[in-house]
Amino acid sequence: YWVSAPPERRAPLAVMDTTAAIIKLAVFAVGGQGGGVLSNWIVGVAERNGYRVQATSIAGVAQRTGATVYYIEMAVDTGRPPVFALAPSAGDVDILLAAEMMESGRAMVRGLVSPERTTLITSTHRILAMSEKTVPGNGIADGAPVLAAGRARARRYIAFDMEQIAVAAGSVISASLFGALAASAVLPFSRE
């Protein structure tokens, strides 16, 4: 409305919540697993399907040779630019891809997985953390609680050894994750 108009002639501002129209996807990957490549593939698919997309990456500490979070938000291109966030927020992630089981645990600890909205797709293989490697004897953390938490905390939980599938196919885990994302049918795009 015009600021110069008297209050009785001012039309109320239309407030519209468009956050539900934004698809929010996070990728948790360890250095060298192709998380950036996977994010680029997801961005490409969304753009080819008429979506506006923003992708960011948040470098982690080198606990596992450089764990990184890649964050993507996408919305149908309506001709009006959407306002996207730069990082995932607790309880506000629709799809979370984890390239290693303990990375899915790290995402859950951060509150990014919620039973109301999150599809959690994770590989169950392990890349040991430095704290597991430096313990005399067997310092490997038990993965069973992470798997149980995923089943309890996600709206939909898809977990299997994607590294094994990648190796058997002569490929890399980012390709397995991309295939799992496509097979989950959680994005509004055709398989092609």
Coordinates of N, CA, C and O in Angstrom, one line a residue:
Y1 N 0.8 -1.2 0.0 CA 0.0 0.0 0.0 C 0.9 1.2 0.0 O 2.1 1.2 0.3
W2 N 0.3 2.4 -0.4 CA 1.0 3.6 -0.4 C 1.1 4.2 1.0 O 0.1 4.2 1.7
V3 N 2.3 4.6 1.4 CA 2.5 5.1 2.8 C 1.7 6.4 2.9 O 1.2 6.7 4.0
S4 N 1.5 7.2 1.8 CA 0.8 8.5 1.9 C -0.7 8.3 2.1 O -1.4 9.3 2.4
A5 N -1.3 7.1 1.8 CA -2.7 7.0 2.0 C -3.1 7.0 3.4 O -2.4 6.5 4.3
P6 N -4.3 7.5 3.7 CA -4.8 7.5 5.1 C -5.0 6.1 5.5 O -5.4 5.2 4.7
P7 N -4.9 5.8 6.8 CA -5.1 4.4 7.3 C -6.3 3.7 6.9 O -6.3 2.5 6.6
E8 N -7.5 4.4 6.8 CA -8.7 3.8 6.4 C -8.8 3.4 4.9 O -9.6 2.6 4.6
R9 N -7.9 3.9 4.1 CA -7.8 3.6 2.7 C -6.7 2.6 2.4 O -6.6 2.2 1.2
R10 N -5.9 2.2 3.3 CA -4.8 1.3 3.1 C -5.4 -0.1 3.1 O -6.1 -0.6 4.0
A11 N -5.0 -0.8 2.0 CA -5.4 -2.3 1.9 C -4.4 -3.1 2.8 O -3.2 -2.7 2.9
P12 N -4.9 -4.1 3.5 CA -4.0 -4.9 4.3 C -3.0 -5.6 3.4 O -3.3 -6.0 2.3
L13 N -1.8 -5.8 3.9 CA -0.8 -6.5 3.2 C -1.2 -8.0 3.2 O -1.6 -8.6 4.2
A14 N -1.1 -8.6 2.0 CA -1.3 -10.0 1.9 C -0.1 -10.8 2.4 O 1.0 -10.6 1.9
V15 N -0.3 -11.6 3.3 CA 0.7 -12.4 3.9 C 0.5 -13.9 3.5 O -0.6 -14.4 3.7
M16 N 1.5 -14.5 2.8 CA 1.3 -15.8 2.3 C 2.5 -16.6 2.8 O 3.6 -16.3 2.5
D17 N 2.2 -17.8 3.4 CA 3.2 -18.7 3.8 C 3.5 -19.6 2.7 O 2.7 -20.5 2.3
T18 N 4.7 -19.5 2.0 CA 5.0 -20.3 0.9 C 6.1 -21.3 1.3 O 6.6 -22.0 0.4
T19 N 6.5 -21.4 2.6 CA 7.5 -22.4 2.9 C 7.1 -23.8 2.7 O 8.0 -24.7 2.4
A20 N 5.8 -24.1 2.7 CA 5.4 -25.5 2.4 C 5.7 -25.9 0.9 O 5.9 -27.0 0.6
A21 N 5.8 -24.9 0.1 CA 6.0 -25.1 -1.3 C 7.5 -25.3 -1.6 O 7.9 -25.7 -2.7
I22 N 8.4 -25.1 -0.6 CA 9.8 -25.3 -0.8 C 10.2 -26.7 -0.3 O 9.9 -27.1 0.8
I23 N 10.9 -27.4 -1.2 CA 11.4 -28.7 -0.8 C 12.8 -28.5 -0.2 O 13.7 -27.9 -0.9
K24 N 13.1 -29.0 0.9 CA 14.3 -28.8 1.6 C 15.0 -30.2 1.8 O 14.5 -31.1 2.4
L25 N 16.3 -30.2 1.2 CA 17.0 -31.5 1.1 C 18.4 -31.3 1.6 O 19.1 -30.3 1.3
A26 N 18.9 -32.1 2.5 CA 20.3 -32.0 3.0 C 21.0 -33.3 2.7 O 20.4 -34.4 2.7
V27 N 22.3 -33.2 2.3 CA 23.2 -34.3 2.1 C 24.3 -34.3 3.1 O 25.0 -33.3 3.2
F28 N 24.5 -35.3 3.9 CA 25.6 -35.4 4.8 C 26.6 -36.4 4.2 O 26.2 -37.6 4.0
A29 N 27.8 -36.0 3.8 CA 28.7 -36.8 3.2 C 30.1 -36.6 3.8 O 30.4 -35.6 4.3
V30 N 30.9 -37.6 3.7 CA 32.3 -37.6 4.1 C 33.2 -37.2 2.9 O 32.9 -37.5 1.8
G31 N 34.3 -36.5 3.2 CA 35.2 -36.1 2.1 C 35.5 -37.2 1.1 O 35.8 -38.3 1.6
G32 N 35.4 -36.9 -0.1 CA 35.7 -37.9 -1.2 C 34.6 -38.8 -1.6 O 34.7 -39.6 -2.5
Q33 N 33.4 -38.6 -1.0 CA 32.2 -39.5 -1.4 C 31.4 -38.9 -2.5 O 30.4 -39.5 -2.9
G34 N 31.7 -37.7 -2.9 CA 31.0 -37.1 -4.0 C 29.7 -36.4 -3.6 O 28.8 -36.3 -4.4
G35 N 29.7 -35.9 -2.4 CA 28.5 -35.1 -2.0 C 28.2 -33.9 -2.8 O 27.1 -33.6 -3.1
G36 N 29.3 -33.2 -3.3 CA 29.1 -32.1 -4.2 C 28.6 -32.5 -5.5 O 27.7 -31.8 -6.1
V37 N 29.1 -33.6 -6.0 CA 28.6 -34.1 -7.3 C 27.1 -34.5 -7.2 O 26.3 -34.1 -8.1
L38 N 26.8 -35.2 -6.1 CA 25.4 -35.6 -5.9 C 24.5 -34.4 -5.8 O 23.4 -34.3 -6.4
S39 N 24.9 -33.3 -5.1 CA 24.1 -32.1 -5.0 C 23.9 -31.5 -6.4 O 22.8 -31.0 -6.7
N40 N 25.0 -31.5 -7.2 CA 24.9 -30.9 -8.6 C 23.9 -31.7 -9.4 O 23.1 -31.1 -10.2
W41 N 23.9 -33.0 -9.3 CA 22.9 -33.9 -10.0 C 21.5 -33.5 -9.6 O 20.6 -33.4 -10.4
I42 N 21.2 -33.3 -8.3 CA 19.9 -33.0 -7.8 C 19.5 -31.6 -8.3 O 18.3 -31.5 -8.7
V43 N 20.4 -30.7 -8.2 CA 20.1 -29.3 -8.7 C 19.7 -29.4 -10.2 O 18.7 -28.8 -10.7
G44 N 20.5 -30.2 -11.0 CA 20.2 -30.3 -12.4 C 18.9 -30.9 -12.7 O 18.1 -30.4 -13.6
V45 N 18.5 -31.9 -12.0 CA 17.2 -32.5 -12.2 C 16.1 -31.5 -11.8 O 15.1 -31.4 -12.6
A46 N 16.2 -30.8 -10.7 CA 15.2 -29.9 -10.3 C 15.0 -28.7 -11.4 O 13.9 -28.4 -11.7
E47 N 16.2 -28.2 -11.8 CA 16.1 -27.1 -12.8 C 15.5 -27.6 -14.1 O 14.7 -26.9 -14.7
R48 N 15.8 -28.8 -14.6 CA 15.2 -29.3 -15.8 C 13.7 -29.6 -15.7 O 13.0 -29.7 -16.6
N49 N 13.2 -29.6 -14.4 CA 11.8 -29.9 -14.2 C 11.1 -28.6 -13.8 O 10.0 -28.6 -13.2
G50 N 11.7 -27.4 -14.1 CA 11.0 -26.1 -13.9 C 11.0 -25.6 -12.5 O 10.2 -24.8 -12.1
Y51 N 12.1 -26.0 -11.7 CA 12.2 -25.5 -10.3 C 13.3 -24.5 -10.2 O 14.3 -24.6 -10.9
R52 N 13.1 -23.6 -9.3 CA 14.3 -22.7 -8.9 C 15.0 -23.4 -7.8 O 14.3 -24.0 -6.9
V53 N 16.3 -23.3 -7.8 CA 17.1 -24.1 -6.8 C 18.2 -23.3 -6.3 O 18.8 -22.5 -7.0
Q54 N 18.5 -23.5 -5.0 CA 19.7 -22.9 -4.4 C 20.4 -24.0 -3.6 O 19.8 -24.8 -2.9
A55 N 21.7 -24.1 -3.8 CA 22.5 -25.2 -3.1 C 23.7 -24.5 -2.4 O 24.3 -23.6 -3.0
T56 N 23.9 -24.9 -1.2 CA 25.1 -24.4 -0.4 C 25.8 -25.6 0.2 O 25.2 -26.7 0.2
S57 N 27.0 -25.4 0.6 CA 27.7 -26.5 1.3 C 28.3 -25.8 2.6 O 28.8 -24.7 2.6
I58 N 28.3 -26.7 3.6 CA 28.9 -26.2 4.9 C 29.9 -27.2 5.3 O 29.6 -28.4 5.6
A59 N 31.2 -26.8 5.2 CA 32.3 -27.7 5.5 C 32.3 -28.0 7.0 O 32.1 -27.2 7.8
G60 N 32.6 -29.3 7.3 CA 32.6 -29.8 8.6 C 34.1 -29.9 9.1 O 35.0 -29.5 8.4
V61 N 34.2 -30.4 10.3 CA 35.6 -30.6 10.8 C 36.1 -31.9 10.2 O 35.3 -32.7 9.8
A62 N 37.4 -32.1 10.3 CA 38.0 -33.3 9.7 C 37.9 -34.5 10.6 O 38.9 -35.3 10.6
Q63 N 36.8 -34.8 11.2 CA 36.7 -36.0 12.1 C 36.7 -37.2 11.3 O 37.1 -38.3 11.7
R64 N 36.2 -37.2 10.0 CA 36.2 -38.3 9.1 C 36.8 -37.8 7.8 O 36.1 -38.0 6.8
T65 N 37.9 -37.2 7.7 CA 38.5 -36.7 6.5 C 37.6 -35.6 5.9 O 37.7 -35.5 4.7
G66 N 36.8 -34.9 6.6 CA 36.1 -33.7 6.1 C 34.7 -33.9 5.9 O 34.2 -33.8 4.7
A67 N 33.9 -34.2 6.9 CA 32.4 -34.3 6.7 C 31.8 -33.0 6.3 O 32.2 -32.0 6.9
T68 N 31.0 -33.0 5.3 CA 30.4 -31.8 4.8 C 28.9 -32.0 4.7 O 28.4 -33.0 4.4
V69 N 28.2 -30.9 4.9 CA 26.7 -30.8 4.7 C 26.4 -30.0 3.5 O 26.9 -28.9 3.3
Y70 N 25.7 -30.6 2.6 CA 25.3 -29.9 1.4 C 23.8 -29.7 1.5 O 23.0 -30.6 1.9
Y71 N 23.3 -28.5 1.3 CA 21.9 -28.1 1.5 C 21.3 -27.5 0.3 O 21.9 -26.7 -0.4
I72 N 20.1 -28.1 -0.1 CA 19.4 -27.7 -1.3 C 18.0 -27.3 -1.0 O 17.3 -28.0 -0.3
E73 N 17.6 -26.2 -1.5 CA 16.2 -25.8 -1.4 C 15.7 -25.6 -2.8 O 16.4 -25.0 -3.7
M74 N 14.4 -26.0 -3.1 CA 13.9 -25.9 -4.4 C 12.4 -25.6 -4.4 O 11.7 -26.1 -3.4
A75 N 11.9 -24.9 -5.3 CA 10.5 -24.6 -5.4 C 10.1 -24.4 -6.9 O 11.0 -24.0 -7.7
V76 N 8.9 -24.7 -7.2 CA 8.4 -24.5 -8.6 C 8.7 -23.0 -9.0 O 8.4 -22.1 -8.2
D77 N 9.2 -22.8 -10.2 CA 9.4 -21.5 -10.7 C 8.1 -20.9 -11.1 O 7.5 -21.2 -12.1
T78 N 7.6 -19.9 -10.3 CA 6.4 -19.2 -10.6 C 6.6 -17.9 -11.2 O 5.6 -17.1 -11.4
G79 N 7.8 -17.6 -11.5 CA 8.2 -16.3 -12.1 C 8.5 -15.3 -11.0 O 9.0 -14.2 -11.2
R80 N 8.3 -15.6 -9.7 CA 8.6 -14.8 -8.6 C 9.7 -15.5 -7.8 O 9.6 -16.6 -7.4
P81 N 10.8 -14.8 -7.6 CA 12.0 -15.5 -6.9 C 11.6 -15.8 -5.5 O 11.1 -15.0 -4.7
P82 N 11.8 -17.1 -5.1 CA 11.6 -17.5 -3.7 C 12.7 -17.0 -2.8 O 13.8 -16.7 -3.3
V83 N 12.5 -17.0 -1.5 CA 13.5 -16.7 -0.6 C 13.9 -18.1 0.1 O 13.1 -18.8 0.7
F84 N 15.2 -18.4 -0.2 CA 15.7 -19.7 0.3 C 16.6 -19.5 1.5 O 17.3 -18.4 1.6
A85 N 16.8 -20.5 2.3 CA 17.7 -20.5 3.5 C 19.1 -21.0 3.0 O 19.1 -21.7 2.0
L86 N 20.1 -20.7 3.7 CA 21.4 -21.1 3.4 C 21.9 -22.4 4.1 O 22.8 -23.0 3.7
A87 N 21.1 -22.8 5.1 CA 21.5 -23.9 5.9 C 20.2 -24.6 6.5 O 19.2 -23.9 6.6
P88 N 20.3 -25.9 6.7 CA 19.1 -26.6 7.3 C 18.9 -26.2 8.7 O 19.8 -25.8 9.4
S89 N 17.6 -26.2 9.1 CA 17.1 -25.9 10.4 C 16.5 -27.1 11.1 O 15.9 -28.0 10.4
A90 N 16.7 -27.2 12.4 CA 16.1 -28.4 13.1 C 14.6 -28.5 12.8 O 13.9 -27.6 12.8
G91 N 14.2 -29.8 12.5 CA 12.8 -30.1 12.3 C 12.3 -29.6 11.0 O 11.0 -29.6 10.7
D92 N 13.1 -29.0 10.1 CA 12.6 -28.4 8.9 C 13.3 -28.9 7.6 O 13.6 -28.2 6.7
V93 N 13.6 -30.2 7.6 CA 14.2 -30.9 6.4 C 13.3 -32.0 5.9 O 12.8 -32.8 6.7
D94 N 13.0 -31.9 4.6 CA 12.1 -32.9 4.0 C 12.8 -34.2 3.7 O 12.2 -35.3 3.9
I95 N 14.0 -34.1 3.1 CA 14.8 -35.2 2.7 C 16.2 -35.1 3.2 O 16.8 -34.1 3.0
L96 N 16.7 -36.2 3.8 CA 18.1 -36.2 4.3 C 18.7 -37.4 3.7 O 18.3 -38.5 3.9
L97 N 19.8 -37.2 3.0 CA 20.6 -38.2 2.4 C 21.9 -38.3 3.2 O 22.6 -37.3 3.4
A98 N 22.3 -39.5 3.7 CA 23.5 -39.6 4.5 C 24.4 -40.7 3.8 O 23.9 -41.8 3.6
A99 N 25.6 -40.3 3.5 CA 26.5 -41.2 2.7 C 27.2 -42.2 3.6 O 28.0 -43.0 3.1
E100 N 26.9 -42.2 4.9 CA 27.5 -43.2 5.9 C 26.6 -43.2 7.1 O 26.0 -42.2 7.4
M101 N 26.5 -44.3 7.8 CA 25.6 -44.5 8.8 C 25.7 -43.5 10.0 O 24.7 -42.9 10.4
M102 N 26.9 -43.3 10.4 CA 27.1 -42.4 11.6 C 26.8 -40.9 11.2 O 26.5 -40.1 12.0
E103 N 26.9 -40.6 9.9 CA 26.5 -39.3 9.4 C 25.0 -39.1 9.6 O 24.6 -38.0 9.9
S104 N 24.2 -40.1 9.4 CA 22.8 -40.0 9.6 C 22.6 -39.8 11.1 O 21.7 -39.0 11.5
G105 N 23.4 -40.4 11.9 CA 23.3 -40.2 13.4 C 23.6 -38.7 13.7 O 22.9 -38.1 14.6
R106 N 24.6 -38.2 13.1 CA 25.0 -36.8 13.3 C 23.9 -35.9 12.9 O 23.6 -34.9 13.6
A107 N 23.2 -36.2 11.8 CA 22.1 -35.4 11.4 C 20.9 -35.4 12.4 O 20.3 -34.4 12.7
M108 N 20.7 -36.6 13.0 CA 19.6 -36.8 14.0 C 20.0 -36.0 15.2 O 19.1 -35.4 15.8
V109 N 21.2 -36.1 15.7 CA 21.6 -35.3 16.9 C 21.4 -33.8 16.7 O 21.0 -33.2 17.6
R110 N 21.6 -33.4 15.5 CA 21.4 -31.9 15.2 C 19.9 -31.6 15.1 O 19.5 -30.4 14.9
G111 N 19.0 -32.6 15.2 CA 17.6 -32.3 15.1 C 17.0 -32.2 13.7 O 15.9 -31.7 13.6
L112 N 17.8 -32.6 12.7 CA 17.3 -32.3 11.3 C 16.3 -33.4 10.8 O 15.7 -33.1 9.8
V113 N 16.2 -34.5 11.5 CA 15.3 -35.5 11.1 C 14.1 -35.5 12.0 O 14.2 -35.5 13.3
S114 N 12.9 -35.4 11.4 CA 11.6 -35.3 12.3 C 10.6 -36.3 11.7 O 10.5 -36.6 10.5
P115 N 9.8 -36.9 12.7 CA 8.8 -37.9 12.3 C 7.7 -37.3 11.5 O 7.0 -38.0 10.8
E116 N 7.5 -36.0 11.6 CA 6.4 -35.4 10.9 C 6.7 -35.1 9.4 O 5.8 -35.1 8.6
R117 N 8.0 -35.0 9.0 CA 8.3 -34.6 7.6 C 9.5 -35.3 6.9 O 9.5 -35.3 5.7
T118 N 10.4 -35.8 7.6 CA 11.7 -36.2 7.0 C 11.7 -37.6 6.5 O 11.5 -38.6 7.2
T119 N 12.1 -37.7 5.2 CA 12.5 -39.0 4.6 C 14.0 -39.1 4.8 O 14.7 -38.3 4.3
L120 N 14.5 -40.1 5.5 CA 15.9 -40.3 5.8 C 16.4 -41.5 4.9 O 15.9 -42.6 5.1
I121 N 17.3 -41.2 4.0 CA 17.9 -42.2 3.2 C 19.4 -42.3 3.5 O 20.1 -41.3 3.4
T122 N 19.8 -43.4 4.0 CA 21.2 -43.6 4.5 C 21.9 -44.9 4.1 O 21.2 -45.9 4.0
S123 N 23.2 -44.8 3.8 CA 23.9 -46.0 3.7 C 24.3 -46.5 5.0 O 24.5 -45.8 6.0
T124 N 24.3 -47.9 5.2 CA 24.6 -48.5 6.5 C 26.0 -48.8 6.6 O 26.4 -49.3 7.7
H125 N 26.9 -48.6 5.6 CA 28.3 -48.9 5.8 C 28.9 -47.9 6.7 O 28.3 -46.9 7.0
R126 N 30.1 -48.2 7.1 CA 30.9 -47.4 8.1 C 32.2 -46.9 7.5 O 32.9 -47.6 6.9
I127 N 32.5 -45.6 7.8 CA 33.8 -45.1 7.7 C 34.2 -44.6 9.1 O 33.5 -43.8 9.7
L128 N 35.2 -45.2 9.7 CA 35.4 -45.0 11.1 C 35.9 -43.6 11.4 O 36.7 -43.0 10.6
A129 N 35.4 -43.0 12.5 CA 35.9 -41.7 12.9 C 37.2 -41.8 13.6 O 37.7 -42.9 14.0
M130 N 38.0 -40.7 13.7 CA 39.3 -40.8 14.3 C 39.2 -41.3 15.7 O 40.1 -42.0 16.2
S131 N 38.2 -40.9 16.5 CA 38.0 -41.4 17.8 C 37.9 -42.9 17.9 O 38.2 -43.5 18.9
E132 N 37.3 -43.5 16.8 CA 37.2 -45.0 16.8 C 38.5 -45.6 16.4 O 38.8 -46.7 16.9
K133 N 39.3 -45.0 15.6 CA 40.6 -45.5 15.1 C 41.7 -45.4 16.1 O 42.6 -46.2 16.1
T134 N 41.7 -44.5 17.0 CA 42.8 -44.2 17.9 C 42.6 -45.0 19.3 O 43.6 -44.9 20.1
V135 N 41.5 -45.6 19.5 CA 41.3 -46.4 20.7 C 42.1 -47.7 20.7 O 42.0 -48.4 19.7
P136 N 42.9 -48.0 21.7 CA 43.6 -49.3 21.7 C 42.5 -50.4 21.8 O 41.5 -50.3 22.5
G137 N 42.7 -51.4 21.0 CA 41.7 -52.5 20.9 C 40.6 -52.1 20.0 O 40.8 -51.5 18.9
N138 N 39.4 -52.5 20.3 CA 38.2 -52.2 19.5 C 37.5 -50.9 19.9 O 36.8 -51.0 20.9
G139 N 37.6 -49.8 19.2 CA 37.0 -48.6 19.6 C 35.8 -48.3 18.7 O 35.3 -47.2 18.7
I140 N 35.4 -49.3 17.9 CA 34.3 -49.0 16.9 C 33.0 -48.9 17.6 O 32.6 -49.7 18.4
A141 N 32.3 -47.8 17.4 CA 31.0 -47.5 18.0 C 29.9 -48.5 17.4 O 30.0 -48.9 16.3
D142 N 29.0 -48.8 18.3 CA 27.9 -49.7 17.9 C 26.9 -48.9 17.0 O 26.4 -47.9 17.4
G143 N 26.6 -49.4 15.8 CA 25.7 -48.8 14.9 C 24.2 -49.1 15.2 O 23.4 -48.4 14.6
A144 N 23.9 -50.1 15.9 CA 22.5 -50.5 16.2 C 21.7 -49.4 16.7 O 20.6 -49.2 16.3
P145 N 22.2 -48.6 17.7 CA 21.3 -47.5 18.2 C 21.0 -46.4 17.1 O 20.0 -45.8 17.1
V146 N 22.0 -46.2 16.2 CA 21.7 -45.2 15.1 C 20.6 -45.7 14.2 O 19.8 -45.0 13.8
L147 N 20.7 -47.0 13.9 CA 19.6 -47.6 13.0 C 18.3 -47.5 13.7 O 17.3 -47.2 13.1
A148 N 18.2 -47.8 15.0 CA 17.0 -47.8 15.8 C 16.5 -46.4 15.8 O 15.3 -46.1 15.7
A149 N 17.4 -45.4 16.0 CA 16.9 -44.0 16.1 C 16.4 -43.5 14.7 O 15.4 -42.8 14.7
G150 N 17.0 -44.0 13.6 CA 16.5 -43.6 12.3 C 15.1 -44.1 12.1 O 14.2 -43.4 11.6
R151 N 14.8 -45.4 12.5 CA 13.5 -46.0 12.4 C 12.5 -45.2 13.2 O 11.3 -45.0 12.8
A152 N 12.9 -44.7 14.4 CA 12.0 -44.0 15.3 C 11.8 -42.6 14.9 O 10.7 -42.0 15.1
R153 N 12.8 -41.9 14.4 CA 12.8 -40.5 14.2 C 12.4 -40.0 12.9 O 12.0 -38.8 12.7
A154 N 12.4 -40.8 11.9 CA 12.1 -40.4 10.5 C 10.7 -40.7 10.1 O 10.2 -41.7 10.6
R155 N 10.1 -39.9 9.3 CA 8.8 -40.2 8.8 C 8.9 -41.5 7.9 O 8.0 -42.3 8.0
R156 N 9.9 -41.5 7.1 CA 10.2 -42.7 6.3 C 11.7 -42.9 6.3 O 12.5 -42.0 6.2
Y157 N 12.1 -44.2 6.5 CA 13.5 -44.5 6.7 C 13.9 -45.6 5.7 O 13.3 -46.7 5.6
I158 N 14.9 -45.2 4.9 CA 15.4 -46.1 3.9 C 16.9 -46.3 4.2 O 17.7 -45.3 4.1
A159 N 17.3 -47.5 4.5 CA 18.7 -47.7 5.0 C 19.2 -49.1 4.4 O 18.6 -50.1 4.6
F160 N 20.3 -49.0 3.7 CA 21.0 -50.2 3.2 C 22.4 -49.9 2.8 O 22.8 -48.7 2.8
D161 N 23.2 -50.9 2.5 CA 24.7 -50.7 2.3 C 24.8 -50.2 0.8 O 25.0 -51.0 -0.1
M162 N 24.9 -48.9 0.6 CA 25.0 -48.3 -0.7 C 26.4 -48.3 -1.2 O 26.6 -48.3 -2.4
E163 N 27.4 -48.4 -0.3 CA 28.8 -48.5 -0.7 C 29.0 -49.9 -1.4 O 29.7 -50.0 -2.4
Q164 N 28.4 -50.9 -0.8 CA 28.6 -52.3 -1.4 C 28.0 -52.3 -2.8 O 28.6 -52.9 -3.8
I165 N 26.8 -51.7 -3.0 CA 26.2 -51.6 -4.3 C 27.1 -50.8 -5.3 O 27.3 -51.2 -6.5
A166 N 27.7 -49.7 -4.9 CA 28.5 -48.9 -5.7 C 29.8 -49.7 -6.1 O 30.1 -49.7 -7.3
V167 N 30.4 -50.4 -5.2 CA 31.6 -51.2 -5.5 C 31.3 -52.3 -6.5 O 32.0 -52.5 -7.5
A168 N 30.2 -53.0 -6.2 CA 29.8 -54.1 -7.1 C 29.5 -53.6 -8.5 O 29.7 -54.3 -9.5
A169 N 29.0 -52.4 -8.7 CA 28.7 -51.8 -10.0 C 29.9 -51.1 -10.6 O 29.8 -50.5 -11.7
G170 N 31.0 -51.0 -9.9 CA 32.2 -50.3 -10.4 C 32.0 -48.8 -10.4 O 32.5 -48.1 -11.2
S171 N 31.2 -48.3 -9.4 CA 30.8 -46.9 -9.4 C 31.2 -46.3 -8.0 O 32.1 -46.8 -7.3
V172 N 30.5 -45.2 -7.7 CA 30.8 -44.5 -6.4 C 29.5 -44.3 -5.6 O 28.4 -44.4 -6.2
I173 N 29.6 -44.1 -4.3 CA 28.4 -44.0 -3.5 C 27.5 -42.9 -3.8 O 26.3 -43.0 -3.6
S174 N 28.0 -41.8 -4.4 CA 27.1 -40.7 -4.8 C 26.0 -41.2 -5.8 O 24.9 -40.8 -5.8
A175 N 26.5 -42.1 -6.7 CA 25.5 -42.7 -7.7 C 24.5 -43.6 -7.0 O 23.3 -43.5 -7.3
S176 N 24.9 -44.3 -6.0 CA 24.0 -45.2 -5.2 C 23.0 -44.3 -4.5 O 21.8 -44.6 -4.4
L177 N 23.4 -43.2 -3.9 CA 22.5 -42.3 -3.2 C 21.5 -41.7 -4.1 O 20.3 -41.5 -3.8
F178 N 22.0 -41.3 -5.3 CA 21.1 -40.7 -6.3 C 20.1 -41.7 -6.7 O 18.9 -41.3 -6.9
G179 N 20.5 -42.9 -6.9 CA 19.5 -44.0 -7.3 C 18.5 -44.2 -6.2 O 17.3 -44.4 -6.5
A180 N 19.0 -44.2 -5.0 CA 18.1 -44.4 -3.8 C 17.1 -43.3 -3.7 O 15.9 -43.5 -3.5
L181 N 17.5 -42.1 -4.0 CA 16.6 -40.9 -4.0 C 15.6 -41.0 -5.1 O 14.4 -40.8 -4.8
A182 N 16.0 -41.4 -6.3 CA 15.1 -41.6 -7.4 C 14.1 -42.7 -7.1 O 12.9 -42.5 -7.3
A183 N 14.5 -43.8 -6.5 CA 13.7 -45.0 -6.2 C 12.7 -44.7 -5.1 O 11.6 -45.2 -5.1
S184 N 13.1 -43.7 -4.2 CA 12.2 -43.4 -3.1 C 10.9 -42.7 -3.6 O 9.9 -42.6 -2.9
A185 N 11.0 -42.0 -4.7 CA 9.9 -41.3 -5.3 C 9.4 -40.1 -4.4 O 8.3 -39.7 -4.4
V186 N 10.3 -39.6 -3.6 CA 10.0 -38.6 -2.6 C 10.0 -37.2 -3.3 O 9.3 -36.3 -2.9
L187 N 10.7 -37.1 -4.4 CA 10.7 -35.8 -5.2 C 9.7 -35.9 -6.2 O 9.3 -36.9 -6.7
P188 N 9.1 -34.7 -6.6 CA 8.0 -34.7 -7.6 C 8.4 -34.8 -9.0 O 7.9 -34.1 -9.9
F189 N 9.4 -35.6 -9.3 CA 10.0 -35.7 -10.7 C 9.8 -37.1 -11.1 O 9.9 -38.1 -10.3
S190 N 9.7 -37.3 -12.4 CA 9.6 -38.6 -13.0 C 11.0 -39.3 -12.9 O 12.0 -38.7 -12.7
R191 N 11.0 -40.6 -12.9 CA 12.2 -41.4 -12.9 C 13.2 -41.0 -14.0 O 14.4 -41.0 -13.7
E192 N 12.7 -40.8 -15.1 CA 13.5 -40.3 -16.3 C 14.3 -39.1 -15.9 O 15.4 -38.8 -16.3

